[in-house]
Amino acid sequence: MSFKITMECSARQKDSNIILALDLVSDSRSTLLSKSLALLKKAQPYICAVKINHQLVLPLGLFSGVKKILKTAQSFELPTIMDCKINDIGNTNRVIAENYYNAGFDAVIANLFVGWEEGLQPVFEVAKHMEKGVILLCYMSHKAAGEGYGQTIQQYNKPTSQYVAFAKKAIEWNADGAVVGATYPEKIKEIHEILQDKVPIYSPGIGVQGGDLQSAVRAGARYLIVGRTIFNASDPAAAARQIREEAHLRE
Ligand code: XMP
C-alpha cells in the first residue's frame, strides 16, 4: 500500500486529519523520551499520524530513543513521518532515507531544491523499493519562505514561480504529499489547483506560527501538522480534539 493510501486509511479510521508534531524539549533525555511517549498516548485518539524532526532525533538517537516512539505510534496504528528535509547529494540522500525507513518511519520529507538526478532520485528509488513515502517541500511556513520558494524563475524561457515549478515536479515524481505552510493560504490554493487530488497537501504553521486552520483547509490543505498549539496547552488531548473538530467543520 502506498503511503498516500496509508494516510487516507488512517485519516478515515481515526476520523482526523491532524498530524501531531512531536517537538518537545527537555534538558534530560530520559524526561524528553517519557514526556514524548506520554503526549503521544494522550493525543493519539485525535490524530492520524505523528511527525518527528531533529529536535527528538538529535538528543534521543534514531535507533535507540526515537525507535521506541515509533513502536508506540505503530501500536496505535499511526503512520510516522520524519521531517528531515533531505537536502544533500543523492548518494548521501539515499543513506539518510534508508536509515529513517529502517528505523521504522513510513515517510520522509525532502527538499525539492536539490533536484532529481543525483539529488532526490535515489530517495524515490529507496522509497519504492521499501514501500515507503516521500513528501516534498513546496512552500515553507516561516516568514522568509518567499526568499527561496517564492522566487521567479525561468522555465522553458517563461517566467514562473519556484513553488509552481515545484508543485508540477511533485506530480511528475509521484510524490506522496506536498508541504505548503498554513501561513500562506493563497499559496495553498494556487498549489492545490495544480495538484488537485493527485498529491495531498500537508500544512504546518497553524496557531503559534500564525496560520489559520479554517483558511488552510478551505484553500485545499488535506492534513494539518500541529505541534505547540497542542503540546503547550494545559490539556493537550483536549486541544488535539478541539483542533480535529474545527478541521472537520470545514471539510
Ligand atoms: P508548530 O509548533 O509551529 O510546529 O505547530 C510545526 C511543525 O512543523 C514543522 N514545520 C515544517 N515542516 N515544512 C516542513 O516540512 C515547513 O514549512 C514547516 N514549517 C514548520 C516544524 O519543524 C514543526 O515540527
Short mmCIF file of C-alpha atoms and ligand atoms in Angstrom, two decimals:
data_model
loop_
_atom_site.label_atom_id
_atom_site.label_comp_id
_atom_site.label_asym_id
_atom_site.label_seq_id
_atom_site.Cartn_x
_atom_site.Cartn_y
_atom_site.Cartn_z
CA MET A 1 0.00 0.00 0.00
CA SER A 2 1.42 3.43 -0.91
CA PHE A 3 1.99 5.98 1.86
CA LYS A 4 -0.67 8.20 0.26
CA ILE A 5 -3.24 5.44 0.73
CA THR A 6 -1.93 4.56 4.21
CA MET A 7 -2.60 8.17 5.23
CA GLU A 8 -6.07 8.21 3.70
CA CYS A 9 -6.95 4.98 5.57
CA SER A 10 -5.57 6.36 8.83
CA ALA A 11 -7.48 9.65 8.44
CA ARG A 12 -10.69 7.72 7.83
CA GLN A 13 -10.11 5.23 10.63
CA LYS A 14 -9.12 7.91 13.17
CA ASP A 15 -11.66 10.38 11.82
CA SER A 16 -8.94 13.04 11.93
CA ASN A 17 -6.64 14.91 9.57
CA ILE A 18 -4.37 16.23 12.34
CA ILE A 19 -0.71 15.21 12.39
CA LEU A 20 1.00 15.70 15.74
CA ALA A 21 4.44 17.37 15.53
CA LEU A 22 6.22 15.78 18.48
CA ASP A 23 8.71 18.58 19.17
CA LEU A 24 9.12 18.60 22.92
CA VAL A 25 12.32 19.86 24.56
CA SER A 26 13.94 18.92 27.86
CA ASP A 27 17.36 19.15 29.48
CA SER A 28 17.10 15.48 30.39
CA ARG A 29 16.99 12.81 27.67
CA SER A 30 15.03 10.36 29.77
CA THR A 31 12.45 13.06 30.59
CA LEU A 32 12.26 14.00 26.90
CA LEU A 33 11.51 10.40 25.96
CA SER A 34 8.95 9.83 28.71
CA LYS A 35 7.21 13.17 28.03
CA SER A 36 7.08 12.44 24.29
CA LEU A 37 5.58 9.00 24.89
CA ALA A 38 3.06 10.41 27.37
CA LEU A 39 2.00 13.15 24.92
CA LEU A 40 1.61 10.63 22.12
CA LYS A 41 -0.56 8.40 24.29
CA LYS A 42 -2.80 11.33 25.30
CA ALA A 43 -3.19 12.77 21.80
CA GLN A 44 -3.43 9.51 19.82
CA PRO A 45 -7.24 9.19 19.69
CA TYR A 46 -7.47 12.55 17.89
CA ILE A 47 -4.64 12.39 15.34
CA CYS A 48 -3.99 10.47 12.11
CA ALA A 49 -0.16 10.47 12.11
CA VAL A 50 2.94 11.57 14.01
CA LYS A 51 5.73 13.79 12.69
CA ILE A 52 9.18 13.84 14.30
CA ASN A 53 12.11 16.11 13.45
CA HIS A 54 15.70 16.65 14.56
CA GLN A 55 14.51 18.08 17.88
CA LEU A 56 14.00 14.46 19.02
CA VAL A 57 16.43 12.56 16.79
CA LEU A 58 19.49 14.55 17.94
CA PRO A 59 19.08 14.15 21.71
CA LEU A 60 17.42 10.70 21.73
CA GLY A 61 19.20 8.96 18.86
CA LEU A 62 17.42 7.27 15.95
CA PHE A 63 17.78 3.55 16.73
CA SER A 64 17.52 3.99 20.49
CA GLY A 65 15.04 6.59 21.77
CA VAL A 66 13.18 7.56 18.59
CA LYS A 67 12.62 3.92 17.63
CA LYS A 68 10.74 3.45 20.93
CA ILE A 69 8.44 6.32 19.97
CA LEU A 70 7.92 4.81 16.50
CA LYS A 71 6.97 1.47 18.05
CA THR A 72 4.44 3.21 20.30
CA ALA A 73 2.98 5.08 17.31
CA GLN A 74 2.73 1.75 15.45
CA SER A 75 0.92 0.21 18.40
CA PHE A 76 -1.74 2.92 17.90
CA GLU A 77 -1.70 2.24 14.13
CA LEU A 78 -0.40 5.75 13.46
CA PRO A 79 1.82 6.33 10.41
CA THR A 80 5.07 8.19 11.16
CA ILE A 81 6.81 10.93 9.19
CA MET A 82 10.44 12.05 9.57
CA ASP A 83 10.73 15.76 8.91
CA CYS A 84 14.42 15.62 7.92
CA LYS A 85 14.08 17.91 4.88
CA ILE A 86 16.58 15.80 2.90
CA ASN A 87 18.84 18.23 1.07
CA ASP A 88 22.20 16.70 0.10
CA ILE A 89 23.73 14.89 -2.89
CA GLY A 90 21.99 11.70 -4.00
CA ASN A 91 24.49 9.25 -2.52
CA THR A 92 24.06 10.76 0.95
CA ASN A 93 20.32 11.29 0.49
CA ARG A 94 19.90 7.57 -0.20
CA VAL A 95 21.63 6.65 3.09
CA ILE A 96 19.61 9.22 5.05
CA ALA A 97 16.33 7.81 3.68
CA GLU A 98 17.41 4.18 4.23
CA ASN A 99 18.27 4.87 7.87
CA TYR A 100 14.97 6.59 8.64
CA TYR A 101 12.98 3.89 6.84
CA ASN A 102 14.96 1.11 8.56
CA ALA A 103 14.26 2.70 11.93
CA GLY A 104 10.55 2.39 11.16
CA PHE A 105 9.49 5.72 9.67
CA ASP A 106 6.81 5.41 6.98
CA ALA A 107 7.75 8.61 5.12
CA VAL A 108 10.43 11.28 4.90
CA ILE A 109 10.21 14.96 3.94
CA ALA A 110 12.66 16.13 1.25
CA ASN A 111 13.70 19.46 -0.27
CA LEU A 112 12.95 19.93 -3.96
CA PHE A 113 15.78 22.45 -4.38
CA VAL A 114 18.30 19.61 -4.84
CA GLY A 115 16.52 18.41 -7.99
CA TRP A 116 16.16 14.89 -9.41
CA GLU A 117 19.35 13.48 -10.92
CA GLU A 118 21.93 12.81 -8.17
CA GLY A 119 19.51 14.66 -5.88
CA LEU A 120 16.18 13.12 -4.87
CA GLN A 121 16.03 10.32 -7.45
CA PRO A 122 17.81 7.87 -5.08
CA VAL A 123 15.35 8.76 -2.30
CA PHE A 124 12.38 7.90 -4.53
CA GLU A 125 14.12 4.67 -5.60
CA VAL A 126 14.66 3.57 -1.98
CA ALA A 127 11.10 4.58 -1.07
CA LYS A 128 9.69 2.50 -3.93
CA HIS A 129 11.85 -0.50 -3.03
CA MET A 130 10.91 -0.33 0.68
CA GLU A 131 7.26 0.67 0.04
CA LYS A 132 7.66 3.96 1.93
CA GLY A 133 6.65 7.56 1.28
CA VAL A 134 8.29 10.81 0.17
CA ILE A 135 6.72 14.20 0.91
CA LEU A 136 8.16 17.27 -0.82
CA LEU A 137 8.53 20.86 0.40
CA CYS A 138 6.62 23.17 -1.94
CA TYR A 139 6.32 26.31 0.19
CA MET A 140 7.52 26.53 3.78
CA SER A 141 5.61 28.15 6.64
CA HIS A 142 8.18 30.57 8.08
CA LYS A 143 8.48 34.29 7.34
CA ALA A 144 11.45 34.04 4.95
CA ALA A 145 9.88 31.22 2.89
CA GLY A 146 9.36 33.55 -0.09
CA GLU A 147 13.13 34.19 -0.40
CA GLY A 148 13.54 30.70 -1.87
CA TYR A 149 10.15 29.17 -2.66
CA GLY A 150 8.66 32.46 -3.89
CA GLN A 151 11.39 33.35 -6.37
CA THR A 152 10.56 33.91 -10.01
CA ILE A 153 12.50 31.51 -12.21
CA GLN A 154 12.79 30.98 -15.96
CA GLN A 155 11.33 27.70 -17.20
CA TYR A 156 11.18 26.93 -20.91
CA ASN A 157 12.01 30.64 -21.47
CA LYS A 158 8.97 31.72 -19.49
CA PRO A 159 8.91 33.35 -16.03
CA THR A 160 7.24 31.19 -13.39
CA SER A 161 7.21 30.91 -9.60
CA GLN A 162 9.56 28.46 -7.94
CA TYR A 163 6.69 26.90 -5.97
CA VAL A 164 4.60 26.40 -9.13
CA ALA A 165 7.52 24.56 -10.73
CA PHE A 166 7.93 22.51 -7.53
CA ALA A 167 4.23 21.58 -7.44
CA LYS A 168 4.48 20.31 -11.02
CA LYS A 169 7.52 18.21 -10.04
CA ALA A 170 5.60 16.74 -7.10
CA ILE A 171 3.08 15.36 -9.62
CA GLU A 172 5.73 14.30 -12.15
CA TRP A 173 7.70 12.40 -9.47
CA ASN A 174 4.55 10.87 -7.99
CA ALA A 175 5.23 12.27 -4.51
CA ASP A 176 3.05 11.14 -1.60
CA GLY A 177 2.49 14.68 -0.40
CA ALA A 178 3.47 18.34 -0.71
CA VAL A 179 4.16 20.62 2.27
CA VAL A 180 2.68 24.11 1.99
CA GLY A 181 2.64 26.43 5.03
CA ALA A 182 -0.73 27.27 6.57
CA THR A 183 0.68 30.77 6.98
CA TYR A 184 0.26 31.23 3.20
CA PRO A 185 -3.32 30.14 2.36
CA GLU A 186 -3.16 31.86 -1.02
CA LYS A 187 -0.20 29.61 -1.90
CA ILE A 188 -2.12 26.54 -0.70
CA LYS A 189 -4.97 27.49 -3.05
CA GLU A 190 -2.68 28.05 -6.03
CA ILE A 191 -0.71 24.85 -5.42
CA HIS A 192 -3.91 22.86 -4.79
CA GLU A 193 -5.20 23.95 -8.20
CA ILE A 194 -2.11 22.35 -9.73
CA LEU A 195 -2.01 19.22 -7.54
CA GLN A 196 -5.77 18.66 -7.29
CA ASP A 197 -6.31 15.19 -5.81
CA LYS A 198 -3.08 13.73 -7.20
CA VAL A 199 -0.83 14.90 -4.35
CA PRO A 200 -2.29 15.81 -0.92
CA ILE A 201 -1.18 18.99 0.83
CA TYR A 202 0.36 18.78 4.30
CA SER A 203 0.15 22.11 6.08
CA PRO A 204 2.22 23.16 9.13
CA GLY A 205 2.12 26.57 10.81
CA ILE A 206 -1.31 26.64 12.46
CA GLY A 207 -1.61 28.52 15.75
CA VAL A 208 1.75 29.61 17.14
CA GLN A 209 3.23 30.48 13.70
CA GLY A 210 0.07 32.47 12.89
CA GLY A 211 -1.62 30.18 10.33
CA ASP A 212 -5.41 29.93 10.43
CA LEU A 213 -6.83 26.40 10.34
CA GLN A 214 -10.03 27.32 8.55
CA SER A 215 -8.27 29.30 5.80
CA ALA A 216 -5.79 26.45 5.24
CA VAL A 217 -8.50 23.79 4.95
CA ARG A 218 -10.71 25.99 2.76
CA ALA A 219 -7.71 26.62 0.46
CA GLY A 220 -7.13 22.88 -0.01
CA ALA A 221 -4.92 21.55 2.81
CA ARG A 222 -5.64 17.84 3.38
CA TYR A 223 -3.55 17.28 6.53
CA LEU A 224 -2.73 19.78 9.26
CA ILE A 225 0.58 19.46 11.10
CA VAL A 226 0.26 20.87 14.62
CA GLY A 227 2.84 20.96 17.42
CA ARG A 228 2.98 23.70 20.05
CA THR A 229 -0.73 24.56 19.93
CA ILE A 230 -1.36 21.01 21.14
CA PHE A 231 1.51 20.25 23.50
CA ASN A 232 1.74 23.68 25.15
CA ALA A 233 -1.96 23.59 26.01
CA SER A 234 -2.89 22.87 29.62
CA ASP A 235 -4.80 19.82 28.34
CA PRO A 236 -3.08 18.57 25.14
CA ALA A 237 -5.68 15.85 24.49
CA ALA A 238 -8.50 18.40 24.67
CA ALA A 239 -6.55 20.76 22.38
CA ALA A 240 -5.98 17.98 19.83
CA ARG A 241 -9.66 17.03 19.97
CA GLN A 242 -10.76 20.64 19.52
CA ILE A 243 -8.46 21.21 16.52
CA ARG A 244 -9.69 17.97 14.95
CA GLU A 245 -13.31 19.08 15.36
CA GLU A 246 -12.60 22.53 13.96
CA ALA A 247 -10.97 20.95 10.91
CA HIS A 248 -13.98 18.64 10.44
CA LEU A 249 -16.37 21.57 10.34
CA ARG A 250 -14.56 22.90 7.29
CA GLU A 251 -14.23 19.67 5.29
P1 XMP B 1 4.24 24.19 15.41
O1 XMP B 1 4.68 24.08 16.82
O2 XMP B 1 4.54 25.53 14.81
O3 XMP B 1 5.16 23.11 14.66
O4 XMP B 1 2.82 23.75 15.21
C1 XMP B 1 5.19 22.94 13.27
C2 XMP B 1 5.98 21.73 12.94
O5 XMP B 1 6.08 21.63 11.54
C3 XMP B 1 7.43 21.78 11.13
N1 XMP B 1 7.39 22.74 10.05
C4 XMP B 1 7.61 22.45 8.80
N2 XMP B 1 7.93 21.30 8.24
N3 XMP B 1 7.87 22.40 6.17
C5 XMP B 1 8.08 21.27 6.91
O6 XMP B 1 8.40 20.25 6.34
C6 XMP B 1 7.56 23.59 6.68
O7 XMP B 1 7.36 24.58 6.00
C7 XMP B 1 7.43 23.61 8.08
N4 XMP B 1 7.09 24.58 8.90
C8 XMP B 1 7.07 24.01 10.14
C9 XMP B 1 8.24 22.25 12.30
O8 XMP B 1 9.54 21.71 12.27
C10 XMP B 1 7.41 21.71 13.44
O9 XMP B 1 7.74 20.35 13.69
#
